[in-house]
Amino acid sequence: MAAVVEAKNITKAFGGVKAVDDVTVSVEAGEIHAVVGENGAGKSTLMRILSGIEFPDSGQVMVEGKEIENSAKDSIDAGISLVHQELSLVPEMTVAENIYLGGFPTSAGFTKRKEMKKFAQETLDEIGVQVDIDERISRLSVALRQFVEIARAIARKPKVLILDEPTASLTPAETDYLLSMLERLAKQGLAIIYISHRIPEVFRLCHNVTILRDGKLVYVSEIKKTTPQEVINQMVGRELKLDLESRRDAKPGDVVLSAVGIKAPGVNDVDLEVRAGEIVGLGGLVGAGRTELIRAIIGADNKTAGNVHITVDGKRQQITSYMSAMRNGVAYVPEERRVDGLAMTMSVTDNVYLPNRKDLAASGVINPAKAAKVAKELADRVGLRPPEIKREAGQYSGGNQQKIVIAKWLHKRPSFVVLDEPTRGVDVGAKAEIHRLVKELADQGTAVLVVSSDLPELLELSDVIHVVRDGKIMGTLDGAKADEKQVMGLAAGEKLVEA
Amino acid sequence: MATNKEKKEAKMRKSRLFLAPAAMLAASALVLTGCAAEEEAATDTSTDSSSDSDSSADAGDDTLEVYALLPQGNDQPYGTTYLPPMQAKADELGINLTITNSEYDGDKQASECEVAVAAQPDGIILWPALADTIRPCLEAANNAGIPVWITNADVNPEDADLTYGYSGTDSYGQGAASAEMMCELADGAEIGVIQINGLSGNSVATLRGNGFAETIAAECPNVSILAEQPGDWNKDDSQIAASEMLTAVGIENVQGLYAADDTMVAGGIAALEARGENVEDYFITSIGNTFLGNPLVIDGKLDGTVFQSSSWDGENAVTGIYRAITGETSLGRDDDASVLYMPNPKVTIDNATDPEVAPEW
Amino acid sequence: MTQQDTIQLGGGELSLWGKIKLTIARRTEGRGVALLAIILTVALLTEPLVFTAYQVTLGRIALIGLVALGLTAVILMGQLDLSVASTLAASGVVLAIIPDLTLGIIAALLTGLLVGAINAFGVAIIGINSFIWTLGMLFFLRGVALVISNEAPVKLTNADAGIAFGQPLIGPITPRILIFILVFIAIQVFVSRVKMGREFYAVGGNPQAAKDAGIPVKRRIFTGFMISGFVSALAGVINTLERTAADPIAGSTVLLASFAAAIIGGNYLKGGRGSIVGTLIGAGALGVLQVTLTLSGVQVPVQQIFIGLVLLLAVTTDPNNLRAVLSSIRSARSSRVKVQKPASEPNKSTAS
Amino acid sequence: MSKNEPITQINAMAQAPEEQPKQKSRRGVEWFAENGIFVFTAVLILSAAIFVDGFASLQNITDVFHRAAPIGIVAVGMTFVVISGNYLDLSVVAQVATAAVIMIAVSNEYGYFAAVLAAMLAALIYAIVNGVAVGYFKANAVIVTLSTTYVGLGLLRLLSGGSIFFGPPDGALAQFGAGKLGPVPYSALVLVAMTLILAFVLNRTNFGFTVRSFGINERATRLGGTNTGLVIIGAFLVTSLSAMIAGFVLAAFSNTAVSAMSTGYDFQALAAIIVGGTSVFGGKGSVLRTLLGVIFVSVLSNVLVLLNIGFGYQQMALGVLIALAVTVDALARRAGKK
């Protein structure tokens, strides 16, 4: 059978880094094709190229043998429908309207509501989802919104359906249903590209699997001819380039952070401890609840239950809000540095100054010379390049921006540092420097908590690794002995490979 | 189903959330209306029962219900001193007043007029916010058989037939009177004056301004108006405007100053004084004879102003509507009793201390 | 593998009461309705005249609400239009200075459309914050109205036509009320039934999704501002006709009242949430409140305080705002509750 | 801190971010958006001095300052609310009038000290109500300050009875209001002093810093350990205190006070801030720019009066000016993005 959709020799680079490197994928009608890989392996970029949102640097996308122009509209017209990872629904419109957003059936400008609702209902019936089509999206659960997104893609009568991590926000029962629904659709002749980290799902659902690693295609196989173990091996698959000397000797001291019974949206009753001089890593997949967990712990987001205590110099303090966390020496390097971390149009000095105001200007009056001196010291310490502290933060590259975010916390000598994806989107050199800084902090006796989807990074840095899935800690590994497969196995829902 | 129960609880929480502000609103509503009623009672100490909050017209006995539709009230100095004598007179005559304030918004006053007509009172006192816009209100009142008495600022001549009478000043005449004084002061000499008007677009401002300018043109062409700007009824704005006009036309060309009220003339005088000019060398006239203007007249700084009595104005508005209700006057302005012109004596240094022109606002 | 045919994710079958509750929960007008109910109750108890003379009350609601209806179209897209009151004044003067009535009305309404188009040009094409751009328009049009009216009220050439216009048409219904109802129906139908109007919600609620779905966002912004300009001009025409003269400084109380009506009616200033019905309810609440206060002879300063407090309550009790405040209070409180739990549990771990 | 030996090694690996050369035309627009107000003000003043009779006289300079002072004091204070990204404070109208009435009415009875205390209390109440509603309830600043304007003016009229209040003609207040240093009235000195103080507060204090950074990135500011609710209350407090001082200056200048005296100050002050080039998106802007905006608008009004051009044209000119200022800013931003 001929391929419905074929991506040939696709290459796409962002700022010199090849996100997708000469990848070819083809999917036939009725086939469910899994594309798997670690976070950042290039899956999402490939799918965005397939659906016309991004343009490839080279290579072409063919649908039923015809090359398509690269635009979202052409892709849709050609029959490629993408179910976004980020929800792209209008919150205050009804289910039916969202399914037909931008393309309501009309007569003389008037929306043919009856027809629209009938079509919407038919689409929902087709995928077997019962939901009130007059309900506004803002009142639906995240899971339901996900199904509406799928209905919207189906309503375009696609030949190829692409789903990007569709089960991230679903319960097991909902996931179960989604998978059987996709099987049904495939039997009706739809070609489906299924992106997921979740190995059991892939093995239950898919016919073939393509594995990407660091933007390259590394493995294609019929699912029957492979094993979960093999897939995980291929996903992780790189040589253990961990330089064992780069691991430090941890000498954990007293417990600094103690969190008990933390509950928050996406976090389900978690206990956590971090000791002085210890680096604790939180592994797991995107959407597992790691960011939500740390934000709830330090009070950056509201939690619904649980106690958090910080012990500094033998004094045990309760953390009730982000302000109290700050007062007790918590430093937070957030995941979204453009949104949460930096004031992009402010200078490096100003960004460094922001969390250190009380210390640098106890009287409330800024001493520009002192602020500049501190900023300069910190810029040198983190290796900011170029070390021009008067430059706006937004004019630096991603790696240097991240260094600024870290630098601004170093002056206070924090007792507990939380880093969320500290090296995402950062070049190799900056990454090494950031790792060095993190280790240095721990060596000086700081308690460090690191969230990372980058397995080598997690293994290199962590003394202890907790793997999070569905808002819970699924397993705890000794950082010195754990390997990537164990972490990935826990994160993807397989049993511990080697107990 | 636990989730259902949770949902229910969430909903109940929501409805409680919802009820709290609602209850607060209701409470504050009651408190405030209560307060208002109390205030009414407090102002009506002189009469026995006229302040019953029951506003229906057929209250039996001889209490008369009257709506007074004013464009100002406690938000302006004139209105502030206009209201108490009005209320006192109403108490004396057994009239229950309901007072509104449209803040010089013609549309709002028209709407208040509709409310008043619908309430079917015994009479309506109307102080037009905008003379050009009140004809529909007059017609509505007429159709409902409610007599309307105009106060403070008269309607246009073609609308007079729809009213029972008018008491108050003649804004155009006040401007004219001020102009006459200016003419006398100039005494045939060729002089230049600058003119400070009220708020742009305001009808009293327009009438007074036209009254002054047209009378000057007609009676003493030797006086020329060199520049005019609005002073917005404010002392500070008029002081700046006056000073800038002096610069614009050259202070050496200016021998006189007219402002549409005493507050603004005080600003004009301050502008001259700030330049170190001897104010007594200038011919200065205005309108009002207020607490601010009267001392200036006595000091010899303000050469002439036109007295306007807010108490006369307020009292006679009630006297007028009482006449209309009791049949002393009828529709149209045919009766002698249908027009009460406020005596608008010119006030100069000669009579500034007379008790009959004692300032009131 | 269990084979299911459907998955039940919504609420399932509902009782009648459940359906009513669902309908209430779905609407955004909740606070407006509650406020209206309270005001109606207080009015009924203190000033029954508000209801017996309903045409007067309706007239006041129409006065406040007409401009607010047009404004809502803009607010739904997350924009503001500060120039509505000046548009009202300027179009009124345009009508009055043109001797021919029909021509005057056409010119006045075209003025409104032109103003709307210029507003939209600044917002959609140049890309300026609508608050600031329409602030400039507010000053400019106020100046225009003063200049072309020669800074004085302008009498309508055909005053009789104006007076006739103010008379009731059907029963006690005046043309103003009738036009108000028609405009309400038109805009309500437009934003709830017509594709283009319905997309206003998408433009306000999720501009990126709207763009991705192929909705011409800029064109919609033009439509919205032109609706707002046209309706303001229409209000100016009605006012000028009814009063037989145009006031260049008219509308001083309109701008703030129409914003208040839209806010009380549950329209979300960031766009995407709200309804024309809500604005009608908000205007209704404000109108009845004002008439009641007028009838009971409450002093104007007290009326102002009252309206200010109502507005403050309306804006601080936005469910989203309240939820945020309450959730942070709850979060701080949750920390103070000691967590009791057994030493070890499966699925949970305590590090090192 | 320990020494960082590994740094040199890694330095070699790190790539320095390449600086993109800016095109000349883009720079031109950006430069114009940054410095246009200085050029415009200078050109306006120069051409007025040359072409308008009487403009350059000492007396006229005094008049311009009188025009600029009260509105300018309000505007430099309100710059804080604008920079924090909250549009404006409409309630300055009520606040200026309240302060002026309190200053004259209370000082006539109880002296200046009591008057200042009472006015400060009023300013504090305004700031807290506005700031809590905007900062903690996240309510829209326009609507919040609109409702406090209603309540505030209502209370003022209720309590003052709407009367006009006079100060004694030779009281200290009146003397201050009429006082001059050369051609510069004391009120303008107050404006300059306020500008300097507030520029210092905005640029050189922790509080001013958080106001600016809040306007640029609210979330980063919060995660930098700032109580953002307090920052908003503080921004409103600066505005309220400035409105109070403007009320004092206005009361001193006219030696009278009435509740209707500051009508229009809300949008006029905002217009001056925008003309000065402070962005309503928050973050960008300065107190000095606002001062320039005030001077520009005041000079323009002065010139139009000197040319005996009607009030309507003055309003039109202000509208066009706002449109021009924001258009230049928008074009610059667009150029900067490309």
Short mmCIF file of C-alpha atoms in Angstrom, two decimals, chain D residues 21-234:
data_model
loop_
_atom_site.label_atom_id
_atom_site.label_comp_id
_atom_site.label_asym_id
_atom_site.label_seq_id
_atom_site.Cartn_x
_atom_site.Cartn_y
_atom_site.Cartn_z
CA PRO D 21 24.12 45.19 13.15
CA LYS D 22 21.16 47.52 13.13
CA GLN D 23 20.04 49.18 9.96
CA LYS D 24 20.43 52.91 9.84
CA SER D 25 16.80 53.77 9.14
CA ARG D 26 15.64 51.58 12.00
CA ARG D 27 18.03 53.33 14.30
CA GLY D 28 16.65 56.63 13.07
CA VAL D 29 13.10 55.76 14.04
CA GLU D 30 14.20 54.38 17.37
CA TRP D 31 16.28 57.42 18.10
CA PHE D 32 13.33 59.58 17.19
CA ALA D 33 10.99 57.67 19.50
CA GLU D 34 13.53 57.93 22.29
CA ASN D 35 14.44 61.57 21.90
CA GLY D 36 11.66 63.02 19.77
CA ILE D 37 10.05 64.78 22.70
CA PHE D 38 13.24 66.72 23.42
CA VAL D 39 13.47 67.81 19.80
CA PHE D 40 9.78 68.64 19.52
CA THR D 41 9.79 70.67 22.72
CA ALA D 42 12.86 72.58 21.67
CA VAL D 43 11.48 73.26 18.19
CA LEU D 44 8.13 74.36 19.58
CA ILE D 45 9.70 76.72 22.10
CA LEU D 46 12.16 78.15 19.59
CA SER D 47 9.60 78.74 16.88
CA ALA D 48 7.16 80.22 19.38
CA ALA D 49 9.86 82.56 20.61
CA ILE D 50 10.57 83.69 17.07
CA PHE D 51 7.10 83.86 15.58
CA VAL D 52 4.72 84.54 18.46
CA ASP D 53 4.76 88.03 19.90
CA GLY D 54 5.06 88.14 23.64
CA PHE D 55 5.91 84.46 24.01
CA ALA D 56 9.44 85.10 25.16
CA SER D 57 8.47 87.73 27.73
CA LEU D 58 9.24 87.05 31.36
CA GLN D 59 5.57 87.39 32.25
CA ASN D 60 4.58 84.78 29.71
CA ILE D 61 7.18 82.38 31.04
CA THR D 62 5.52 82.77 34.42
CA ASP D 63 2.14 82.04 32.83
CA VAL D 64 3.41 78.90 31.18
CA PHE D 65 4.75 77.72 34.51
CA HIS D 66 1.45 78.48 36.21
CA ARG D 67 -0.30 76.44 33.55
CA ALA D 68 2.14 73.57 33.92
CA ALA D 69 2.50 73.38 37.70
CA PRO D 70 -0.63 71.70 39.12
CA ILE D 71 -1.28 69.41 36.18
CA GLY D 72 2.44 68.66 36.01
CA ILE D 73 2.61 67.64 39.65
CA VAL D 74 -0.31 65.28 39.12
CA ALA D 75 1.30 63.90 35.97
CA VAL D 76 4.75 63.19 37.42
CA GLY D 77 3.07 61.30 40.25
CA MET D 78 0.72 59.42 37.96
CA THR D 79 3.72 58.33 35.89
CA PHE D 80 4.28 55.69 38.59
CA VAL D 81 0.87 54.11 38.00
CA VAL D 82 1.37 54.25 34.24
CA ILE D 83 4.86 52.73 34.38
CA SER D 84 3.56 49.92 36.57
CA GLY D 85 1.34 49.03 33.60
CA ASN D 86 -1.97 50.12 35.07
CA TYR D 87 -3.15 52.74 32.56
CA LEU D 88 -3.99 55.67 34.86
CA ASP D 89 -5.61 56.87 38.06
CA LEU D 90 -8.91 58.56 37.19
CA SER D 91 -9.52 59.43 40.82
CA VAL D 92 -6.90 62.21 40.80
CA VAL D 93 -9.80 64.49 39.87
CA ALA D 94 -11.46 63.80 43.19
CA GLN D 95 -8.15 63.76 45.06
CA VAL D 96 -6.91 67.16 43.87
CA ALA D 97 -10.22 68.80 44.72
CA THR D 98 -10.34 67.05 48.10
CA ALA D 99 -6.84 68.22 48.98
CA ALA D 100 -7.56 71.79 47.90
CA VAL D 101 -10.81 71.99 49.85
CA ILE D 102 -9.22 70.42 52.93
CA MET D 103 -6.25 72.76 52.67
CA ILE D 104 -8.39 75.89 52.76
CA ALA D 105 -11.39 74.78 54.78
CA VAL D 106 -9.45 72.98 57.50
CA SER D 107 -6.59 75.48 57.72
CA ASN D 108 -9.06 78.31 58.20
CA GLU D 109 -10.29 76.54 61.32
CA TYR D 110 -7.41 74.51 62.69
CA GLY D 111 -4.26 75.72 60.98
CA TYR D 112 -2.04 74.40 58.24
CA PHE D 113 -0.61 71.47 60.16
CA ALA D 114 -4.02 69.92 60.75
CA ALA D 115 -4.95 70.57 57.14
CA VAL D 116 -1.89 68.78 55.81
CA LEU D 117 -2.49 65.85 58.15
CA ALA D 118 -6.11 65.56 57.07
CA ALA D 119 -5.17 65.74 53.39
CA MET D 120 -2.50 63.07 53.86
CA LEU D 121 -5.02 60.81 55.52
CA ALA D 122 -7.35 61.26 52.55
CA ALA D 123 -4.50 60.50 50.12
CA LEU D 124 -3.65 57.37 52.08
CA ILE D 125 -7.22 56.11 51.97
CA TYR D 126 -7.42 56.64 48.21
CA ALA D 127 -4.13 54.83 47.69
CA ILE D 128 -5.14 51.86 49.81
CA VAL D 129 -8.56 51.40 48.23
CA ASN D 130 -7.24 51.78 44.68
CA GLY D 131 -4.11 49.75 45.38
CA VAL D 132 -5.80 46.83 47.12
CA ALA D 133 -8.47 46.50 44.44
CA VAL D 134 -5.91 46.65 41.63
CA GLY D 135 -2.95 44.94 43.31
CA TYR D 136 -4.64 42.16 45.20
CA PHE D 137 -8.00 41.68 43.49
CA LYS D 138 -6.38 42.22 40.08
CA ALA D 139 -9.29 44.44 39.09
CA ASN D 140 -8.95 46.76 36.12
CA ALA D 141 -7.42 50.05 37.24
CA VAL D 142 -9.63 52.17 34.99
CA ILE D 143 -12.84 50.85 36.49
CA VAL D 144 -11.55 50.82 40.07
CA THR D 145 -10.39 54.42 39.97
CA LEU D 146 -13.57 55.40 38.16
CA SER D 147 -15.61 54.08 41.05
CA THR D 148 -13.40 55.74 43.67
CA THR D 149 -13.84 59.00 41.74
CA TYR D 150 -17.60 58.67 42.08
CA VAL D 151 -17.43 57.85 45.77
CA GLY D 152 -14.76 60.46 46.49
CA LEU D 153 -16.47 63.35 44.72
CA GLY D 154 -19.78 62.35 46.29
CA LEU D 155 -18.26 62.39 49.77
CA LEU D 156 -16.47 65.68 49.15
CA ARG D 157 -19.66 67.36 47.99
CA LEU D 158 -21.66 65.89 50.80
CA LEU D 159 -19.19 67.03 53.44
CA SER D 160 -18.21 70.39 51.95
CA GLY D 161 -21.75 71.19 50.87
CA GLY D 162 -20.33 72.31 47.55
CA SER D 163 -19.39 75.70 48.96
CA ILE D 164 -16.51 77.76 47.69
CA PHE D 165 -13.86 78.27 50.35
CA PHE D 166 -11.58 81.29 50.59
CA GLY D 167 -8.30 81.63 52.32
CA PRO D 168 -7.32 84.89 54.05
CA PRO D 169 -5.91 87.22 51.36
CA ASP D 170 -2.54 87.63 53.09
CA GLY D 171 -2.31 84.18 54.60
CA ALA D 172 0.86 82.16 54.16
CA LEU D 173 -0.86 80.02 51.56
CA ALA D 174 -1.90 82.99 49.41
CA GLN D 175 1.57 84.47 49.66
CA PHE D 176 3.08 81.21 48.56
CA GLY D 177 0.62 81.02 45.68
CA ALA D 178 1.58 84.47 44.43
CA GLY D 179 5.28 84.13 45.20
CA LYS D 180 7.93 84.02 42.50
CA LEU D 181 11.62 83.49 42.22
CA GLY D 182 12.50 85.70 39.28
CA PRO D 183 9.97 84.78 36.64
CA VAL D 184 9.47 81.34 38.13
CA PRO D 185 6.48 80.94 40.44
CA TYR D 186 6.97 78.87 43.58
CA SER D 187 4.45 76.37 42.26
CA ALA D 188 6.78 75.64 39.35
CA LEU D 189 9.63 75.17 41.82
CA VAL D 190 7.44 72.63 43.57
CA LEU D 191 6.93 70.90 40.23
CA VAL D 192 10.67 70.82 39.60
CA ALA D 193 11.35 69.58 43.11
CA MET D 194 8.68 66.90 42.75
CA THR D 195 10.16 65.86 39.42
CA LEU D 196 13.63 65.55 40.92
CA ILE D 197 12.40 63.69 43.99
CA LEU D 198 10.19 61.32 42.04
CA ALA D 199 12.87 60.76 39.40
CA PHE D 200 15.16 59.80 42.27
CA VAL D 201 12.52 57.52 43.76
CA LEU D 202 11.81 55.86 40.42
CA ASN D 203 15.41 55.42 39.33
CA ARG D 204 17.34 55.10 42.53
CA THR D 205 15.24 53.39 45.16
CA ASN D 206 14.20 49.82 45.65
CA PHE D 207 10.58 50.82 45.50
CA GLY D 208 10.96 52.68 42.19
CA PHE D 209 12.93 49.76 40.85
CA THR D 210 10.14 47.30 41.61
CA VAL D 211 7.57 49.63 40.01
CA ARG D 212 9.60 49.61 36.81
CA SER D 213 10.32 45.92 36.82
CA PHE D 214 6.67 45.16 37.62
CA GLY D 215 5.70 47.11 34.51
CA ILE D 216 8.13 45.08 32.40
CA ASN D 217 7.60 41.61 33.81
CA GLU D 218 5.16 41.11 36.63
CA ARG D 219 5.93 37.43 37.13
CA ALA D 220 9.70 37.81 37.20
CA THR D 221 9.27 40.61 39.71
CA ARG D 222 7.14 38.44 41.93
CA LEU D 223 9.59 35.55 41.67
CA GLY D 224 12.36 38.00 42.50
CA GLY D 225 10.81 38.18 45.92
CA THR D 226 8.60 41.24 45.64
CA ASN D 227 5.24 41.66 47.25
CA THR D 228 3.66 42.91 44.05
CA GLY D 229 0.45 43.94 45.77
CA LEU D 230 2.43 46.36 47.93
CA VAL D 231 4.23 47.71 44.86
CA ILE D 232 0.87 48.60 43.31
CA ILE D 233 -0.35 50.21 46.50
CA GLY D 234 2.92 52.17 46.57
#
